[in-house]
PDB file of C-alpha atoms in Angstrom:
ATOM      1  CA  MET A  30     -55.141 -88.038  76.702  1.00  0.00           C
ATOM      2  CA  ASP A  31     -51.952 -89.254  75.127  1.00  0.00           C
ATOM      3  CA  LYS A  32     -51.750 -90.986  71.777  1.00  0.00           C
ATOM      4  CA  LYS A  33     -50.900 -94.318  73.273  1.00  0.00           C
ATOM      5  CA  ASN A  34     -54.131 -94.360  75.292  1.00  0.00           C
ATOM      6  CA  LEU A  35     -56.182 -92.997  72.378  1.00  0.00           C
ATOM      7  CA  VAL A  36     -54.842 -95.815  70.030  1.00  0.00           C
ATOM      8  CA  SER A  37     -55.479 -98.353  72.618  1.00  0.00           C
ATOM      9  CA  ALA A  38     -59.047 -97.139  73.169  1.00  0.00           C
ATOM     10  CA  LEU A  39     -59.662 -97.162  69.540  1.00  0.00           C
ATOM     11  CA  ALA A  40     -58.350-100.695  69.283  1.00  0.00           C
ATOM     12  CA  ILE A  41     -60.814-101.770  71.923  1.00  0.00           C
ATOM     13  CA  CYS A  42     -63.704-100.185  70.104  1.00  0.00           C
ATOM     14  CA  ALA A  43     -62.718-101.902  66.916  1.00  0.00           C
ATOM     15  CA  ALA A  44     -62.168-105.208  68.625  1.00  0.00           C
ATOM     16  CA  SER A  45     -65.686-104.897  70.226  1.00  0.00           C
ATOM     17  CA  ALA A  46     -67.330-104.319  66.830  1.00  0.00           C
ATOM     18  CA  THR A  47     -65.953-107.687  65.807  1.00  0.00           C
ATOM     19  CA  GLY A  48     -66.590-109.514  68.906  1.00  0.00           C
ATOM     20  CA  ALA A  49     -62.905-109.893  69.899  1.00  0.00           C
ATOM     21  CA  ASN A  50     -62.196-109.578  73.614  1.00  0.00           C
ATOM     22  CA  ALA A  51     -65.636-110.442  74.565  1.00  0.00           C
ATOM     23  CA  CYS A  52     -66.137-112.820  77.467  1.00  0.00           C
ATOM     24  CA  PRO A  53     -67.275-116.261  76.607  1.00  0.00           C
ATOM     25  CA  LEU A  54     -71.072-117.039  77.202  1.00  0.00           C
ATOM     26  CA  ALA A  55     -69.992-119.919  79.387  1.00  0.00           C
ATOM     27  CA  GLU A  56     -68.630-117.393  81.873  1.00  0.00           C
ATOM     28  CA  GLN A  57     -71.895-115.410  82.049  1.00  0.00           C
ATOM     29  CA  ALA A  58     -73.391-117.271  84.853  1.00  0.00           C
ATOM     30  CA  ASN A  59     -73.097-115.370  88.210  1.00  0.00           C
ATOM     31  CA  PRO A  60     -74.416-116.309  91.536  1.00  0.00           C
ATOM     32  CA  LEU A  61     -74.962-112.621  92.445  1.00  0.00           C
ATOM     33  CA  SER A  62     -78.553-111.300  92.243  1.00  0.00           C
ATOM     34  CA  LEU A  63     -79.672-107.689  92.269  1.00  0.00           C
ATOM     35  CA  GLN A  64     -80.582-108.276  96.011  1.00  0.00           C
ATOM     36  CA  ASP A  65     -76.968-109.278  96.549  1.00  0.00           C
ATOM     37  CA  MET A  66     -75.854-106.101  94.885  1.00  0.00           C
ATOM     38  CA  ALA A  67     -78.129-103.870  96.833  1.00  0.00           C
ATOM     39  CA  ALA A  68     -77.227-105.538 100.254  1.00  0.00           C
ATOM     40  CA  PRO A  69     -74.707-103.406 102.296  1.00  0.00           C
ATOM     41  CA  ALA A  70     -71.043-104.521 102.149  1.00  0.00           C
ATOM     42  CA  THR A  71     -69.641-106.102 105.254  1.00  0.00           C
ATOM     43  CA  SER A  72     -66.279-105.647 106.525  1.00  0.00           C
ATOM     44  CA  LEU A  73     -64.086-107.689 108.851  1.00  0.00           C
ATOM     45  CA  ALA A  74     -62.973-104.653 110.602  1.00  0.00           C
ATOM     46  CA  SER A  75     -65.439-102.981 112.957  1.00  0.00           C
ATOM     47  CA  THR A  76     -64.651 -99.672 111.538  1.00  0.00           C
ATOM     48  CA  PRO A  77     -62.948 -99.252 108.012  1.00  0.00           C
ATOM     49  CA  SER A  78     -59.659 -97.581 108.218  1.00  0.00           C
ATOM     50  CA  GLU A  79     -58.457 -94.906 105.756  1.00  0.00           C
ATOM     51  CA  SER A  80     -56.065 -97.279 104.382  1.00  0.00           C
ATOM     52  CA  THR A  81     -58.671 -99.934 103.566  1.00  0.00           C
ATOM     53  CA  ALA A  82     -61.009 -97.288 101.960  1.00  0.00           C
ATOM     54  CA  THR A  83     -58.292 -96.267  99.490  1.00  0.00           C
ATOM     55  CA  GLN A  84     -57.555 -99.933  98.439  1.00  0.00           C
ATOM     56  CA  ASP A  85     -61.215-100.403  97.106  1.00  0.00           C
ATOM     57  CA  ALA A  86     -61.854 -99.479  93.508  1.00  0.00           C
ATOM     58  CA  ALA A  87     -65.002 -99.728  91.384  1.00  0.00           C
ATOM     59  CA  PRO A  88     -64.736-101.328  87.898  1.00  0.00           C
ATOM     60  CA  THR A  89     -64.110 -99.120  85.048  1.00  0.00           C
ATOM     61  CA  PHE A  90     -64.509 -99.301  81.167  1.00  0.00           C
ATOM     62  CA  THR A  91     -61.206 -99.715  79.662  1.00  0.00           C
ATOM     63  CA  GLY A  92     -60.139 -96.367  78.356  1.00  0.00           C
ATOM     64  CA  GLY A  93     -62.442 -94.554  80.851  1.00  0.00           C
ATOM     65  CA  GLU A  94     -65.724 -92.711  80.962  1.00  0.00           C
ATOM     66  CA  MET A  95     -65.288 -90.847  77.509  1.00  0.00           C
ATOM     67  CA  PHE A  96     -64.655 -94.246  75.760  1.00  0.00           C
ATOM     68  CA  LEU A  97     -67.683 -95.757  77.477  1.00  0.00           C
ATOM     69  CA  LYS A  98     -69.926 -93.084  76.291  1.00  0.00           C
ATOM     70  CA  ALA A  99     -68.431 -93.240  72.704  1.00  0.00           C
ATOM     71  CA  TYR A 100     -68.907 -96.955  72.667  1.00  0.00           C
ATOM     72  CA  ILE A 101     -72.578 -96.788  73.733  1.00  0.00           C
ATOM     73  CA  LYS A 102     -73.243 -93.917  71.344  1.00  0.00           C
ATOM     74  CA  LYS A 103     -71.894 -95.989  68.397  1.00  0.00           C
ATOM     75  CA  LYS A 104     -73.997 -99.108  69.413  1.00  0.00           C
ATOM     76  CA  VAL A 105     -77.160 -97.008  69.941  1.00  0.00           C
ATOM     77  CA  ALA A 106     -76.616 -95.617  66.450  1.00  0.00           C
ATOM     78  CA  ALA A 107     -76.223 -99.108  65.037  1.00  0.00           C
ATOM     79  CA  SER A 108     -79.316-100.407  66.821  1.00  0.00           C
ATOM     80  CA  GLY A 109     -81.719 -98.659  64.439  1.00  0.00           C
ATOM     81  CA  ILE A 110     -84.048 -97.384  67.192  1.00  0.00           C
ATOM     82  CA  SER A 111     -85.220 -93.877  66.650  1.00  0.00           C
ATOM     83  CA  ASP A 112     -87.355 -93.466  69.724  1.00  0.00           C
ATOM     84  CA  LYS A 113     -86.241 -91.362  72.568  1.00  0.00           C
ATOM     85  CA  GLY A 114     -85.580 -92.651  75.936  1.00  0.00           C
ATOM     86  CA  SER A 115     -82.909 -93.860  78.541  1.00  0.00           C
ATOM     87  CA  VAL A 116     -82.605 -97.236  80.035  1.00  0.00           C
ATOM     88  CA  GLU A 117     -80.565 -97.946  83.079  1.00  0.00           C
ATOM     89  CA  VAL A 118     -78.760-101.277  83.202  1.00  0.00           C
ATOM     90  CA  SER A 119     -77.116-102.747  86.195  1.00  0.00           C
ATOM     91  CA  PHE A 120     -74.667-105.541  86.103  1.00  0.00           C
ATOM     92  CA  VAL A 121     -71.707-107.233  87.757  1.00  0.00           C
ATOM     93  CA  VAL A 122     -68.214-106.896  86.417  1.00  0.00           C
ATOM     94  CA  ASP A 123     -66.433-110.121  87.439  1.00  0.00           C
ATOM     95  CA  ALA A 124     -62.721-110.566  88.371  1.00  0.00           C
ATOM     96  CA  LYS A 125     -61.783-111.174  84.830  1.00  0.00           C
ATOM     97  CA  GLY A 126     -63.578-108.007  83.645  1.00  0.00           C
ATOM     98  CA  CYS A 127     -66.626-109.757  81.976  1.00  0.00           C
ATOM     99  CA  ILE A 128     -70.148-108.445  82.291  1.00  0.00           C
ATOM    100  CA  GLN A 129     -72.476-110.670  84.257  1.00  0.00           C
ATOM    101  CA  SER A 130     -76.211-110.717  85.330  1.00  0.00           C
ATOM    102  CA  ALA A 131     -77.161-107.672  83.118  1.00  0.00           C
ATOM    103  CA  LYS A 132     -80.788-106.382  84.199  1.00  0.00           C
ATOM    104  CA  VAL A 133     -82.723-103.489  83.342  1.00  0.00           C
ATOM    105  CA  THR A 134     -83.368-101.300  86.358  1.00  0.00           C
ATOM    106  CA  LYS A 135     -84.960 -98.417  84.666  1.00  0.00           C
ATOM    107  CA  SER A 136     -87.105 -99.184  81.623  1.00  0.00           C
ATOM    108  CA  ALA A 137     -87.863 -97.186  78.534  1.00  0.00           C
ATOM    109  CA  GLY A 138     -90.011 -99.794  76.588  1.00  0.00           C
ATOM    110  CA  GLU A 139     -89.398-103.199  75.466  1.00  0.00           C
ATOM    111  CA  ALA A 140     -87.416-102.509  72.312  1.00  0.00           C
ATOM    112  CA  MET A 141     -85.172-100.029  73.906  1.00  0.00           C
ATOM    113  CA  ASP A 142     -84.714-102.322  76.958  1.00  0.00           C
ATOM    114  CA  LYS A 143     -83.741-105.293  74.724  1.00  0.00           C
ATOM    115  CA  ALA A 144     -81.259-103.100  72.737  1.00  0.00           C
ATOM    116  CA  ALA A 145     -79.746-101.710  75.902  1.00  0.00           C
ATOM    117  CA  LEU A 146     -79.192-105.170  77.372  1.00  0.00           C
ATOM    118  CA  ALA A 147     -77.638-106.308  74.054  1.00  0.00           C
ATOM    119  CA  ILE A 148     -75.313-103.269  74.074  1.00  0.00           C
ATOM    120  CA  VAL A 149     -74.212-103.868  77.699  1.00  0.00           C
ATOM    121  CA  SER A 150     -73.882-107.604  77.352  1.00  0.00           C
ATOM    122  CA  GLY A 151     -71.647-107.194  74.255  1.00  0.00           C
ATOM    123  CA  MET A 152     -69.349-104.751  75.938  1.00  0.00           C
ATOM    124  CA  PRO A 153     -65.653-105.580  75.873  1.00  0.00           C
ATOM    125  CA  ARG A 154     -63.885-106.465  79.130  1.00  0.00           C
ATOM    126  CA  TRP A 155     -63.845-103.883  81.793  1.00  0.00           C
ATOM    127  CA  LYS A 156     -61.021-103.245  84.250  1.00  0.00           C
ATOM    128  CA  PRO A 157     -62.392-105.175  87.200  1.00  0.00           C
ATOM    129  CA  GLY A 158     -63.116-103.478  90.667  1.00  0.00           C
ATOM    130  CA  THR A 159     -60.636-104.357  93.409  1.00  0.00           C
ATOM    131  CA  THR A 160     -60.826-104.931  97.290  1.00  0.00           C
ATOM    132  CA  ASN A 161     -57.505-104.728  99.147  1.00  0.00           C
ATOM    133  CA  GLY A 162     -55.759-104.932  95.755  1.00  0.00           C
ATOM    134  CA  ALA A 163     -57.333-108.020  94.383  1.00  0.00           C
ATOM    135  CA  ALA A 164     -59.669-108.088  91.538  1.00  0.00           C
ATOM    136  CA  VAL A 165     -63.154-109.133  92.702  1.00  0.00           C
ATOM    137  CA  ASP A 166     -66.819-109.170  91.342  1.00  0.00           C
ATOM    138  CA  LYS A 167     -68.395-105.685  91.718  1.00  0.00           C
ATOM    139  CA  PRO A 168     -71.567-104.187  90.714  1.00  0.00           C
ATOM    140  CA  ALA A 169     -71.944-101.337  88.289  1.00  0.00           C
ATOM    141  CA  LYS A 170     -74.518 -99.618  86.033  1.00  0.00           C
ATOM    142  CA  VAL A 171     -74.693 -97.591  82.907  1.00  0.00           C
ATOM    143  CA  THR A 172     -77.432 -95.537  81.316  1.00  0.00           C
ATOM    144  CA  VAL A 173     -78.018 -96.070  77.611  1.00  0.00           C
ATOM    145  CA  VAL A 174     -79.681 -93.032  76.060  1.00  0.00           C
ATOM    146  CA  PHE A 175     -81.642 -93.547  72.788  1.00  0.00           C
ATOM    147  CA  GLY A 176     -82.386 -90.703  70.453  1.00  0.00           C
ATOM    148  CA  GLU A 177     -79.895 -88.046  71.267  1.00  0.00           C
TER     149      GLU A 177
END
């Protein structure tokens, strides 16, 4: 990773700690439910072509997987929870990169579930997923591990 990306990622982490770059609460409503996310995607074409498949991209945390793990680890440490467990949280990254409809899909107990939802809901904007080159709402999930 070059210095420019590292500095950019550190700025994102610092901004997230202060609440900057967060999505407004008014934007948190999303009509998609977990059932919608689990439903198979439909396509206009009867068989997807190779060019169509390469134009779809999943949402990604700004800075990549390494910075997502660092962000979660930092927030878990700040949560004050000393129990061990992992919580899987599913959500939608909207076309603006905001986290929407966060829900626990694998529980580790009420306290850890609440902390994991707070960590995920407070994330800075993600790079949205795309379909045919356009930013669209796409489902994502992360696992928040406590007590590492």
